[in-house]
Amino acid sequence: MIRLLNFSLFLLLALATALPAAAGEVNITYNGIKYFFYYSGSGASAVGDYAEVGLNTDFSGAAIIMPSVSFEYSYYSNGAYHSRTLTAPVIRICYSAFNGCSGLTSVTIPNSVTSISSHAFDGCSGLTSVTIPNSVTLIGDGVFLNCTSLSSVTIPNSISSIPNYMFKGCSSLTSLASITIPNSVTSIGSHAFQDCSGLTSVTIPNSIKTIADNAFNNCSNLASATIGNSVTSISGGAFSECSSLTSVTIGNSVTTIDGYAFYNCNSLTSVALGSSVTNIGTEAFRNCYGLMSVTCLAENPPFCGRHAFDDRPSATLYVPAGSLYEYMTTDPWYCFYSIQPIEQEYSISLNETNAVIEKGDFVQLRATVTPDDGYAPQVTWSSSNPSVASVDEWGTVTGMGPGEAVITARAGSASATCRVKVVQHTVTLDKSSASIQLYSTLQLNATVTPHDGYEPTVVWSSSRPGVATVTQDGLVKGYMTGTATITARAGQSTATCVVTVTPILATGIALNTYQEEMTVGEVTRIIAYVAPLDVTNGNVSWSVSDNGVISASWNGNECLVIAEKAGTATVTARTTDGTNLSATCVIKVNSSEPVYIPVESITLNKSTLQMNVNTTRHLTATVLPTYASDRSVSWSSSNPNVVTVDANGAVTASRMGTAVITATTNGVTALGNHLEVKCVVTVLASGGNTDVLPGDVNGDGVVNITDVTALIRYILNGGATGIDLDNADVNQDGTINISDVTVLIRLILND
């Protein structure tokens, strides 16, 4: 803060302000720099008070601008004089503040300053460098106009544009590198660098989107310009009269090059236009006599204004290969001395740059060539060490042996590599063979060596999952008796364990009764139980002591015993799974009166029957239970003139008509009555339809393998239960024997 103690100045101020307090301004000079102090007149410093650097057109030397200034404020109020010290920040450098100060050598700008008005340092030919603080958000036009000694400037990131004429005539600026342009700057104003004859190269930062007209006009020593991929338009005359400019590279974001943009750049030899250019203005490249090469990446020829290029450019035009015809037939492009396809530079990349594989395994490398324009060269593959890793024409890399190799993919001059490490591991199991019971489990453990950090994951499998399965943790479970090979695979190494799944054997056998006392003719049922409940084979075999005391028949684990005569006999059940466990029931038969077992039911194998005259068919009666005391049957015909029936159920047709055949039990039921069953027989004339179906032995209406089984059982056992004897005589020779089996099999095979 500055306190002004000069008495005469204080008196002058006092006289000037010996009136009631009012707003106003005061001119203050400190260290040779003039300030304008604007105050509210409230008698004390107020928020609205501020100061700015005034007109200092006669200043020379180093200018140090103060962040704030003060003065003694005197006023008359209530019959007395009062005084206050007023302080305000310096927030602005006013218009033309140092205009024409050729003796100004440097400027120190405090952080209180927020704006620098137009032409503030215009014509300061002795000024060499300036640092603008981040507090500055606004810079006016022509601030450094004609500062011919200015060689470096730091622009804060609070500025969004370089104003018009800002560096016009700053001939000591040699490159944009000497001007720190922050990323906040998005535009370069008109004439901003005009006549900067010291500029030799220009690289436009990626933040810049627009370059206004004449921005670099007459930068006579500018030799090269690179315009980044953020600029969208180059305004008229932006680089015109740059007589030393030899090459220009325009990024792919530029869509418009306005008229006269490069007018009279007579040293320009090469121009590279980006792929997005659609419009080139009038005389944009007029009088570029030295132009030898123009490259345009746009697939569609840009529209050109009048004389955008010289009438017959001597340059060679390079365009995308697929657009040659369009350029050769479009004005003014077809006027170029020669039109050639661009020698495209391709790049190549791989989906992997480092890979680790097991010996014998492979990794698939995929190459991507850009740009994908249909003209890219074919990709070729090679290995630095084929004995470690080989590669085929498709990029499939196979591990041949432990070590490292570099796989290279090439597309023309472009290449990309992948370093491949080939490792070899061995997997072992803690068991090579094992035995487990049905439904039990076994844990197998795999070890992969060496432990080098590249161990592959162990993958488990079973050769017979129906016998034994294995989880990916090596847990084996048996599901069916037999053997299965469990395999653990780690990379290309495998280890196996042969697992045998054994049945669950019987541990005990029990009967529902161990001792029975019976009377002749009486029937009892003995049931065998095998433990445990989930035993694999719970079947039993039965045997009876051979002394004629009892007779027995069995079905599965049940045995039916009939007392035949007085005496003692035994019935034994024995396990059949190899354990040979047994249980015995002792049966004592008393000599008292035999027990009568009544019949319970009777059935016929047919309820209707069609026959021809002079033919014979057989009916079969089944009486249950099989252990009934009397299972004999009596047969009768309701019309013997039509059909007759003998004692064995053989029905013979004598003439056409209908009769009912009745089968009646000779034995009686528990209620003392006889049971009967009937079959209606219809006799047709000779040659009529009958229900005889040769081969349908079991009478189910179809001829198949079950009939073969029934026929063989009948032949071996001689029993007729469930058999249609007429159909069983397949070859119709009047007898049932092995020849009928042969004919039946042929009948089935030939459908």
PDB file of C-alpha atoms in Angstrom, residues 611 619 634-647 649-655 657-664 677-683:
ATOM      1  CA  MET A 611     -63.128-120.178 -37.405  1.00  0.00           C
ATOM      2  CA  LEU A 619     -58.605-122.251 -26.009  1.00  0.00           C
ATOM      3  CA  SER A 634     -64.479-128.912 -17.671  1.00  0.00           C
ATOM      4  CA  TRP A 635     -65.337-127.763 -21.238  1.00  0.00           C
ATOM      5  CA  SER A 636     -68.757-127.601 -22.964  1.00  0.00           C
ATOM      6  CA  SER A 637     -70.310-126.268 -26.174  1.00  0.00           C
ATOM      7  CA  SER A 638     -73.736-124.647 -26.357  1.00  0.00           C
ATOM      8  CA  ASN A 639     -74.189-125.964 -29.926  1.00  0.00           C
ATOM      9  CA  PRO A 640     -72.205-129.173 -30.595  1.00  0.00           C
ATOM     10  CA  ASN A 641     -73.638-129.297 -34.137  1.00  0.00           C
ATOM     11  CA  VAL A 642     -71.618-126.150 -34.925  1.00  0.00           C
ATOM     12  CA  VAL A 643     -68.503-126.622 -32.772  1.00  0.00           C
ATOM     13  CA  THR A 644     -67.279-129.249 -30.337  1.00  0.00           C
ATOM     14  CA  VAL A 645     -64.661-128.942 -27.622  1.00  0.00           C
ATOM     15  CA  ASP A 646     -62.558-131.663 -26.023  1.00  0.00           C
ATOM     16  CA  ALA A 647     -61.150-131.959 -22.493  1.00  0.00           C
ATOM     17  CA  GLY A 649     -59.906-126.979 -24.916  1.00  0.00           C
ATOM     18  CA  ALA A 650     -59.494-127.984 -28.576  1.00  0.00           C
ATOM     19  CA  VAL A 651     -62.428-126.446 -30.492  1.00  0.00           C
ATOM     20  CA  THR A 652     -63.444-128.055 -33.818  1.00  0.00           C
ATOM     21  CA  ALA A 653     -65.834-126.345 -36.294  1.00  0.00           C
ATOM     22  CA  SER A 654     -68.348-128.630 -38.016  1.00  0.00           C
ATOM     23  CA  ARG A 655     -70.574-126.235 -39.876  1.00  0.00           C
ATOM     24  CA  GLY A 657     -73.078-120.956 -37.142  1.00  0.00           C
ATOM     25  CA  THR A 658     -72.459-119.673 -33.655  1.00  0.00           C
ATOM     26  CA  ALA A 659     -71.811-121.464 -30.373  1.00  0.00           C
ATOM     27  CA  VAL A 660     -70.596-120.552 -26.894  1.00  0.00           C
ATOM     28  CA  ILE A 661     -67.732-122.511 -25.397  1.00  0.00           C
ATOM     29  CA  THR A 662     -67.768-122.574 -21.578  1.00  0.00           C
ATOM     30  CA  ALA A 663     -64.834-123.467 -19.315  1.00  0.00           C
ATOM     31  CA  THR A 664     -65.898-124.389 -15.728  1.00  0.00           C
ATOM     32  CA  VAL A 677     -65.779-118.259 -18.405  1.00  0.00           C
ATOM     33  CA  LYS A 678     -67.144-118.189 -21.956  1.00  0.00           C
ATOM     34  CA  CYS A 679     -65.905-117.661 -25.520  1.00  0.00           C
ATOM     35  CA  VAL A 680     -68.291-116.893 -28.399  1.00  0.00           C
ATOM     36  CA  VAL A 681     -67.282-118.905 -31.492  1.00  0.00           C
ATOM     37  CA  THR A 682     -68.413-117.928 -34.981  1.00  0.00           C
ATOM     38  CA  VAL A 683     -67.918-120.487 -37.760  1.00  0.00           C
TER      39      VAL A 683
END
